[in-house]
Amino acid sequence: MADRYAEILVVDLLGGIGDLLMLLPAVHGLARRHPDARLRVLTHEPGADLVRADPAVAEVRTPRHGRPGAERSAVTEALAAHPPDLAVSTTRYDGIPELLEAAAGRAVTNLWRSPPPEQPVGERYLEILHAEGLLAAADRAARPRVHLTDPARRAGERAVARLVGDPPAPPVVLVTDAGMAVKHWPRGQWRRLADVLTRGGHPVLTVGPPDDPDPPGVPLPRADLPTLAGQFAALARRGGVVVGPDTGPVRLAAAAGARTVALFGPTDARRYGMGGIDLQGLPDCPHRQPTAITEQPCWWQARCPLDRAGPACMADLDVAAVLAAVEAG
């Protein structure tokens, strides 16, 4: 029989929306396995908005400020407010695992341990938690799904209906921005893809930087993350596709039910794939480290050892291949 827990704390302070989304199946699995527990999540804004209305989550906490030490302080406060019987964490810096191990009845603080280079990150989390006896076997097959509130769903439907109408071909959203420069697909390739899609009758929408003077499609209305998820769900109901790099909004589209074509360069699609069509640029790059991406020479400054003009792996992704993936569905 599984242990019973009254208080569960899940800590994801890696900073990215995508990081939290990859952990969602574990959050939902823990809630199913321990239905009487109060499950609380400690994470960053703005990703916190994606779980505030989630029925599996009793409370969402976030760091109070952005100064150094904010995350450790937030963990200390969360532990004091509701001492957990069980703590689960993806976060390994600033002594946070040690805080959790000292204060929680039980702690699983390294969901990154010993990953095979071809195993998706989210699946690794689930495998470890199953091995720890915290998830059922069926939970290992779960995929990220974001909870959509009725207001977010309705707002997303209104926005997409207004922009798309009744098109001859499914709409396509191009996510042209990424949190890191090393993940950017060259702008000219975005433009060529948009032109071909438009000629084929596809309404082309974009999610990109707010200051982009010439986006390759009609921008989706700026919105909070739950409403953006509602927009992606509305797109999915029309058979639409979301195209973009390994970044939070594309993962959000997948978690909202949309078909995705994800463009992978510095990150390995085998580890970070989204479950749609995942295209790997320059698959034989000698500098890619699937299980240690932050140690790659290109990671922080986007200085590619193979091409001074920009990430060679992203440039290697051909417009024709991306177009074929969009049309494959």
GROMACS .gro file of C-alpha atoms in nm:
model
  329
    1MET     CA    1   0.000   0.000   0.000
    2ALA     CA    2   0.127   0.348  -0.087
    3ASP     CA    3   0.226   0.581   0.193
    4ARG     CA    4  -0.035   0.843   0.279
    5TYR     CA    5   0.059   1.211   0.270
    6ALA     CA    6  -0.144   1.506   0.394
    7GLU     CA    7   0.087   1.781   0.265
    8ILE     CA    8   0.284   1.762  -0.061
    9LEU     CA    9   0.511   2.041  -0.182
   10VAL     CA   10   0.631   2.041  -0.545
   11VAL     CA   11   0.916   2.283  -0.616
   12ASP     CA   12   1.005   2.391  -0.969
   13LEU     CA   13   1.224   2.703  -0.965
   14LEU     CA   14   1.418   2.648  -1.286
   15GLY     CA   15   1.265   2.965  -1.428
   16GLY     CA   16   1.110   2.858  -1.758
   17ILE     CA   17   0.747   2.805  -1.851
   18GLY     CA   18   0.852   2.493  -2.038
   19ASP     CA   19   1.023   2.355  -1.728
   20LEU     CA   20   0.697   2.373  -1.533
   21LEU     CA   21   0.498   2.222  -1.818
   22MET     CA   22   0.733   1.924  -1.837
   23LEU     CA   23   0.667   1.866  -1.465
   24LEU     CA   24   0.286   1.888  -1.495
   25PRO     CA   25   0.233   1.513  -1.552
   26ALA     CA   26   0.416   1.448  -1.227
   27VAL     CA   27   0.202   1.707  -1.044
   28HIS     CA   28  -0.117   1.550  -1.177
   29GLY     CA   29   0.008   1.198  -1.109
   30LEU     CA   30   0.089   1.283  -0.748
   31ALA     CA   31  -0.258   1.434  -0.707
   32ARG     CA   32  -0.424   1.120  -0.848
   33ARG     CA   33  -0.211   0.886  -0.639
   34HIS     CA   34  -0.267   1.087  -0.320
   35PRO     CA   35  -0.619   1.233  -0.356
   36ASP     CA   36  -0.653   1.331   0.010
   37ALA     CA   37  -0.331   1.536   0.014
   38ARG     CA   38  -0.311   1.913  -0.018
   39LEU     CA   39  -0.066   1.956  -0.305
   40ARG     CA   40   0.110   2.291  -0.319
   41VAL     CA   41   0.335   2.418  -0.597
   42LEU     CA   42   0.622   2.663  -0.561
   43THR     CA   43   0.729   2.807  -0.894
   44HIS     CA   44   0.803   3.132  -1.078
   45GLU     CA   45   0.577   3.384  -1.241
   46PRO     CA   46   0.435   3.393  -1.503
   47GLY     CA   47   0.418   3.013  -1.525
   48ALA     CA   48   0.240   3.008  -1.189
   49ASP     CA   49  -0.073   3.132  -1.369
   50LEU     CA   50  -0.095   2.797  -1.547
   51VAL     CA   51  -0.157   2.605  -1.224
   52ARG     CA   52  -0.346   2.856  -1.008
   53ALA     CA   53  -0.682   2.732  -1.137
   54ASP     CA   54  -0.577   2.368  -1.165
   55PRO     CA   55  -0.808   2.151  -0.950
   56ALA     CA   56  -0.513   1.926  -0.863
   57VAL     CA   57  -0.331   2.214  -0.690
   58ALA     CA   58  -0.437   2.350  -0.351
   59GLU     CA   59  -0.203   2.650  -0.348
   60VAL     CA   60   0.058   2.816  -0.568
   61ARG     CA   61   0.344   3.009  -0.414
   62THR     CA   62   0.607   3.222  -0.587
   63PRO     CA   63   0.925   3.405  -0.479
   64ARG     CA   64   0.852   3.750  -0.340
   65HIS     CA   65   1.121   3.934  -0.537
   66GLY     CA   66   1.382   3.887  -0.806
   67ARG     CA   67   1.694   3.953  -0.602
   68PRO     CA   68   1.959   3.689  -0.531
   69GLY     CA   69   1.842   3.437  -0.274
   70ALA     CA   70   1.472   3.487  -0.354
   71GLU     CA   71   1.415   3.122  -0.440
   72ARG     CA   72   1.580   2.988  -0.125
   73SER     CA   73   1.377   3.232   0.085
   74ALA     CA   74   1.058   3.122  -0.089
   75VAL     CA   75   1.135   2.758  -0.008
   76THR     CA   76   1.200   2.845   0.357
   77GLU     CA   77   0.869   3.033   0.376
   78ALA     CA   78   0.677   2.750   0.211
   79LEU     CA   79   0.822   2.494   0.450
   80ALA     CA   80   0.735   2.708   0.751
   81ALA     CA   81   0.380   2.779   0.634
   82HIS     CA   82   0.288   2.417   0.561
   83PRO     CA   83   0.551   2.160   0.661
   84PRO     CA   84   0.522   1.888   0.397
   85ASP     CA   85   0.507   1.517   0.451
   86LEU     CA   86   0.647   1.485   0.099
   87ALA     CA   87   0.858   1.729  -0.104
   88VAL     CA   88   0.942   1.679  -0.473
   89SER     CA   89   1.181   1.912  -0.652
   90THR     CA   90   1.348   1.970  -0.987
   91THR     CA   91   1.560   2.248  -0.835
   92ARG     CA   92   1.920   2.175  -0.740
   93TYR     CA   93   2.084   2.511  -0.666
   94ASP     CA   94   2.142   2.734  -0.360
   95GLY     CA   95   2.109   2.451  -0.107
   96ILE     CA   96   1.738   2.403  -0.185
   97PRO     CA   97   1.756   2.020  -0.186
   98GLU     CA   98   1.915   2.026   0.159
   99LEU     CA   99   1.641   2.256   0.292
  100LEU     CA  100   1.373   2.021   0.166
  101GLU     CA  101   1.546   1.708   0.292
  102ALA     CA  102   1.583   1.859   0.640
  103ALA     CA  103   1.225   1.985   0.672
  104ALA     CA  104   1.005   1.737   0.485
  105GLY     CA  105   0.902   1.397   0.613
  106ARG     CA  106   1.024   1.257   0.282
  107ALA     CA  107   1.199   1.434  -0.004
  108VAL     CA  108   1.277   1.344  -0.365
  109THR     CA  109   1.509   1.623  -0.467
  110ASN     CA  110   1.687   1.508  -0.780
  111LEU     CA  111   1.458   1.424  -1.070
  112TRP     CA  112   1.755   1.475  -1.305
  113ARG     CA  113   1.961   1.182  -1.181
  114SER     CA  114   2.133   0.946  -1.426
  115PRO     CA  115   1.925   1.032  -1.735
  116PRO     CA  116   1.972   0.823  -2.049
  117PRO     CA  117   2.059   1.060  -2.337
  118GLU     CA  118   1.755   0.951  -2.538
  119GLN     CA  119   1.491   0.961  -2.262
  120PRO     CA  120   1.256   1.263  -2.258
  121VAL     CA  121   1.296   1.480  -1.949
  122GLY     CA  122   0.931   1.456  -1.844
  123GLU     CA  123   0.935   1.079  -1.880
  124ARG     CA  124   1.247   1.064  -1.664
  125TYR     CA  125   1.065   1.254  -1.388
  126LEU     CA  126   0.776   1.007  -1.401
  127GLU     CA  127   1.002   0.703  -1.407
  128ILE     CA  128   1.190   0.819  -1.097
  129LEU     CA  129   0.871   0.901  -0.904
  130HIS     CA  130   0.725   0.563  -1.001
  131ALA     CA  131   1.043   0.390  -0.882
  132GLU     CA  132   1.007   0.580  -0.553
  133GLY     CA  133   0.656   0.436  -0.514
  134LEU     CA  134   0.491   0.775  -0.553
  135LEU     CA  135   0.314   0.721  -0.886
  136ALA     CA  136   0.113   0.439  -1.038
  137ALA     CA  137   0.249   0.252  -1.340
  138ALA     CA  138  -0.017   0.411  -1.564
  139ASP     CA  139   0.111   0.759  -1.471
  140ARG     CA  140   0.435   0.693  -1.658
  141ALA     CA  141   0.252   0.738  -1.989
  142ALA     CA  142   0.101   1.077  -1.899
  143ARG     CA  143   0.179   1.383  -2.106
  144PRO     CA  144   0.154   1.753  -2.016
  145ARG     CA  145  -0.200   1.889  -2.016
  146VAL     CA  146  -0.282   2.235  -1.893
  147HIS     CA  147  -0.614   2.302  -1.716
  148LEU     CA  148  -0.823   2.553  -1.914
  149THR     CA  149  -1.077   2.766  -1.731
  150ASP     CA  150  -1.400   2.857  -1.907
  151PRO     CA  151  -1.306   3.230  -1.928
  152ALA     CA  152  -0.967   3.146  -2.083
  153ARG     CA  153  -1.129   2.906  -2.329
  154ARG     CA  154  -1.393   3.161  -2.432
  155ALA     CA  155  -1.139   3.443  -2.467
  156GLY     CA  156  -0.916   3.224  -2.680
  157GLU     CA  157  -1.207   3.120  -2.901
  158ARG     CA  158  -1.312   3.482  -2.959
  159ALA     CA  159  -0.961   3.591  -3.053
  160VAL     CA  160  -0.898   3.309  -3.298
  161ALA     CA  161  -1.245   3.325  -3.455
  162ARG     CA  162  -1.199   3.697  -3.521
  163LEU     CA  163  -0.859   3.650  -3.686
  164VAL     CA  164  -0.917   3.328  -3.879
  165GLY     CA  165  -1.278   3.318  -3.995
  166ASP     CA  166  -1.353   3.019  -4.220
  167PRO     CA  167  -1.025   2.955  -4.402
  168PRO     CA  168  -0.961   2.708  -4.687
  169ALA     CA  169  -0.670   2.552  -4.495
  170PRO     CA  170  -0.593   2.510  -4.123
  171PRO     CA  171  -0.438   2.809  -3.945
  172VAL     CA  172  -0.073   2.804  -3.847
  173VAL     CA  173   0.084   2.993  -3.557
  174LEU     CA  174   0.452   3.079  -3.584
  175VAL     CA  175   0.626   3.125  -3.249
  176THR     CA  176   0.918   3.334  -3.369
  177ASP     CA  177   1.070   3.424  -3.034
  178ALA     CA  178   1.259   3.211  -2.784
  179GLY     CA  179   1.388   3.274  -2.438
  180MET     CA  180   1.747   3.226  -2.555
  181ALA     CA  181   1.916   3.355  -2.869
  182VAL     CA  182   2.078   3.017  -2.932
  183LYS     CA  183   1.731   2.876  -3.012
  184HIS     CA  184   1.631   3.136  -3.273
  185TRP     CA  185   1.546   3.017  -3.624
  186PRO     CA  186   1.680   3.267  -3.881
  187ARG     CA  187   1.432   3.543  -3.960
  188GLY     CA  188   1.455   3.491  -4.336
  189GLN     CA  189   1.343   3.130  -4.294
  190TRP     CA  190   1.041   3.240  -4.094
  191ARG     CA  191   0.950   3.481  -4.371
  192ARG     CA  192   0.985   3.219  -4.644
  193LEU     CA  193   0.776   2.970  -4.448
  194ALA     CA  194   0.502   3.229  -4.389
  195ASP     CA  195   0.492   3.322  -4.758
  196VAL     CA  196   0.451   2.960  -4.871
  197LEU     CA  197   0.183   2.891  -4.609
  198THR     CA  198  -0.011   3.203  -4.705
  199ARG     CA  199  -0.005   3.106  -5.073
  200GLY     CA  200  -0.144   2.768  -4.970
  201GLY     CA  201  -0.445   2.928  -4.803
  202HIS     CA  202  -0.332   2.892  -4.441
  203PRO     CA  203  -0.404   3.189  -4.214
  204VAL     CA  204  -0.064   3.267  -4.058
  205LEU     CA  205  -0.062   3.403  -3.703
  206THR     CA  206   0.238   3.483  -3.487
  207VAL     CA  207   0.351   3.485  -3.128
  208GLY     CA  208   0.667   3.690  -3.117
  209PRO     CA  209   0.845   3.977  -2.948
  210PRO     CA  210   0.612   4.274  -2.884
  211ASP     CA  211   0.849   4.517  -3.055
  212ASP     CA  212   0.872   4.322  -3.383
  213PRO     CA  213   0.806   4.586  -3.653
  214ASP     CA  214   0.740   4.334  -3.930
  215PRO     CA  215   0.608   3.999  -3.801
  216PRO     CA  216   0.571   3.720  -4.058
  217GLY     CA  217   0.198   3.687  -3.983
  218VAL     CA  218  -0.091   3.844  -3.794
  219PRO     CA  219   0.003   3.869  -3.425
  220LEU     CA  220  -0.220   3.690  -3.178
  221PRO     CA  221  -0.350   3.938  -2.919
  222ARG     CA  222  -0.114   3.977  -2.625
  223ALA     CA  223  -0.258   3.782  -2.335
  224ASP     CA  224  -0.174   3.614  -2.007
  225LEU     CA  225  -0.067   3.251  -2.026
  226PRO     CA  226  -0.408   3.094  -1.949
  227THR     CA  227  -0.567   3.300  -2.229
  228LEU     CA  228  -0.282   3.210  -2.465
  229ALA     CA  229  -0.354   2.846  -2.382
  230GLY     CA  230  -0.717   2.915  -2.470
  231GLN     CA  231  -0.606   3.057  -2.805
  232PHE     CA  232  -0.401   2.746  -2.875
  233ALA     CA  233  -0.697   2.525  -2.781
  234ALA     CA  234  -0.917   2.721  -3.024
  235LEU     CA  235  -0.652   2.670  -3.290
  236ALA     CA  236  -0.648   2.297  -3.217
  237ARG     CA  237  -1.025   2.275  -3.267
  238ARG     CA  238  -0.968   2.411  -3.619
  239GLY     CA  239  -0.699   2.156  -3.700
  240GLY     CA  240  -0.428   2.419  -3.666
  241VAL     CA  241  -0.056   2.380  -3.610
  242VAL     CA  242   0.193   2.568  -3.392
  243VAL     CA  243   0.550   2.595  -3.523
  244GLY     CA  244   0.839   2.717  -3.312
  245PRO     CA  245   1.161   2.642  -3.129
  246ASP     CA  246   1.212   2.461  -2.801
  247THR     CA  247   1.042   2.728  -2.593
  248GLY     CA  248   0.758   2.771  -2.344
  249PRO     CA  249   0.477   2.888  -2.575
  250VAL     CA  250   0.523   2.590  -2.808
  251ARG     CA  251   0.511   2.353  -2.510
  252LEU     CA  252   0.201   2.536  -2.391
  253ALA     CA  253   0.040   2.481  -2.731
  254ALA     CA  254   0.107   2.107  -2.705
  255ALA     CA  255  -0.029   2.101  -2.349
  256ALA     CA  256  -0.346   2.278  -2.471
  257GLY     CA  257  -0.401   2.010  -2.734
  258ALA     CA  258  -0.261   2.174  -3.047
  259ARG     CA  259  -0.047   1.992  -3.301
  260THR     CA  260   0.311   2.117  -3.292
  261VAL     CA  261   0.612   2.124  -3.520
  262ALA     CA  262   0.907   2.194  -3.289
  263LEU     CA  263   1.244   2.316  -3.416
  264PHE     CA  264   1.535   2.179  -3.215
  265GLY     CA  265   1.890   2.302  -3.245
  266PRO     CA  266   2.109   2.316  -2.933
  267THR     CA  267   1.871   2.097  -2.734
  268ASP     CA  268   1.824   1.732  -2.825
  269ALA     CA  269   1.479   1.646  -2.956
  270ARG     CA  270   1.505   1.300  -2.800
  271ARG     CA  271   1.530   1.460  -2.455
  272TYR     CA  272   1.312   1.767  -2.499
  273GLY     CA  273   1.064   1.663  -2.768
  274MET     CA  274   0.703   1.780  -2.738
  275GLY     CA  275   0.515   1.482  -2.874
  276GLY     CA  276   0.424   1.632  -3.211
  277ILE     CA  277   0.672   1.645  -3.497
  278ASP     CA  278   1.015   1.730  -3.357
  279LEU     CA  279   1.276   1.836  -3.613
  280GLN     CA  280   1.644   1.821  -3.515
  281GLY     CA  281   1.884   2.060  -3.683
  282LEU     CA  282   2.240   1.938  -3.738
  283PRO     CA  283   2.179   1.606  -3.558
  284ASP     CA  284   2.547   1.514  -3.560
  285CYS     CA  285   2.672   1.836  -3.400
  286PRO     CA  286   2.984   1.737  -3.200
  287HIS     CA  287   2.918   2.005  -2.936
  288ARG     CA  288   2.565   1.903  -2.836
  289GLN     CA  289   2.542   1.745  -2.489
  290PRO     CA  290   2.193   1.596  -2.446
  291THR     CA  291   2.215   1.560  -2.068
  292ALA     CA  292   2.427   1.870  -1.996
  293ILE     CA  293   2.298   2.143  -2.227
  294THR     CA  294   2.418   2.433  -2.012
  295GLU     CA  295   2.777   2.314  -2.058
  296GLN     CA  296   2.763   2.349  -2.436
  297PRO     CA  297   2.993   2.624  -2.568
  298CYS     CA  298   2.704   2.792  -2.752
  299TRP     CA  299   2.448   2.790  -2.473
  300TRP     CA  300   2.472   3.119  -2.289
  301GLN     CA  301   2.605   3.356  -2.556
  302ALA     CA  302   2.471   3.189  -2.874
  303ARG     CA  303   2.826   3.182  -3.012
  304CYS     CA  304   2.827   2.880  -3.236
  305PRO     CA  305   3.167   2.708  -3.272
  306LEU     CA  306   3.065   2.603  -3.625
  307ASP     CA  307   2.930   2.929  -3.767
  308ARG     CA  308   3.001   3.287  -3.662
  309ALA     CA  309   2.678   3.406  -3.825
  310GLY     CA  310   2.461   3.221  -3.574
  311PRO     CA  311   2.359   2.877  -3.448
  312ALA     CA  312   2.442   2.636  -3.731
  313CYS     CA  313   2.198   2.380  -3.593
  314MET     CA  314   1.902   2.617  -3.625
  315ALA     CA  315   2.005   2.737  -3.971
  316ASP     CA  316   2.026   2.372  -4.077
  317LEU     CA  317   1.649   2.335  -4.040
  318ASP     CA  318   1.524   2.367  -4.397
  319VAL     CA  319   1.203   2.556  -4.479
  320ALA     CA  320   1.088   2.271  -4.704
  321ALA     CA  321   1.125   2.020  -4.419
  322VAL     CA  322   0.930   2.242  -4.181
  323LEU     CA  323   0.657   2.296  -4.441
  324ALA     CA  324   0.631   1.921  -4.501
  325ALA     CA  325   0.590   1.865  -4.126
  326VAL     CA  326   0.314   2.130  -4.109
  327GLU     CA  327   0.129   1.968  -4.398
  328ALA     CA  328   0.179   1.614  -4.263
  329GLY     CA  329  -0.123   1.632  -4.033
   0.00000   0.00000   0.00000
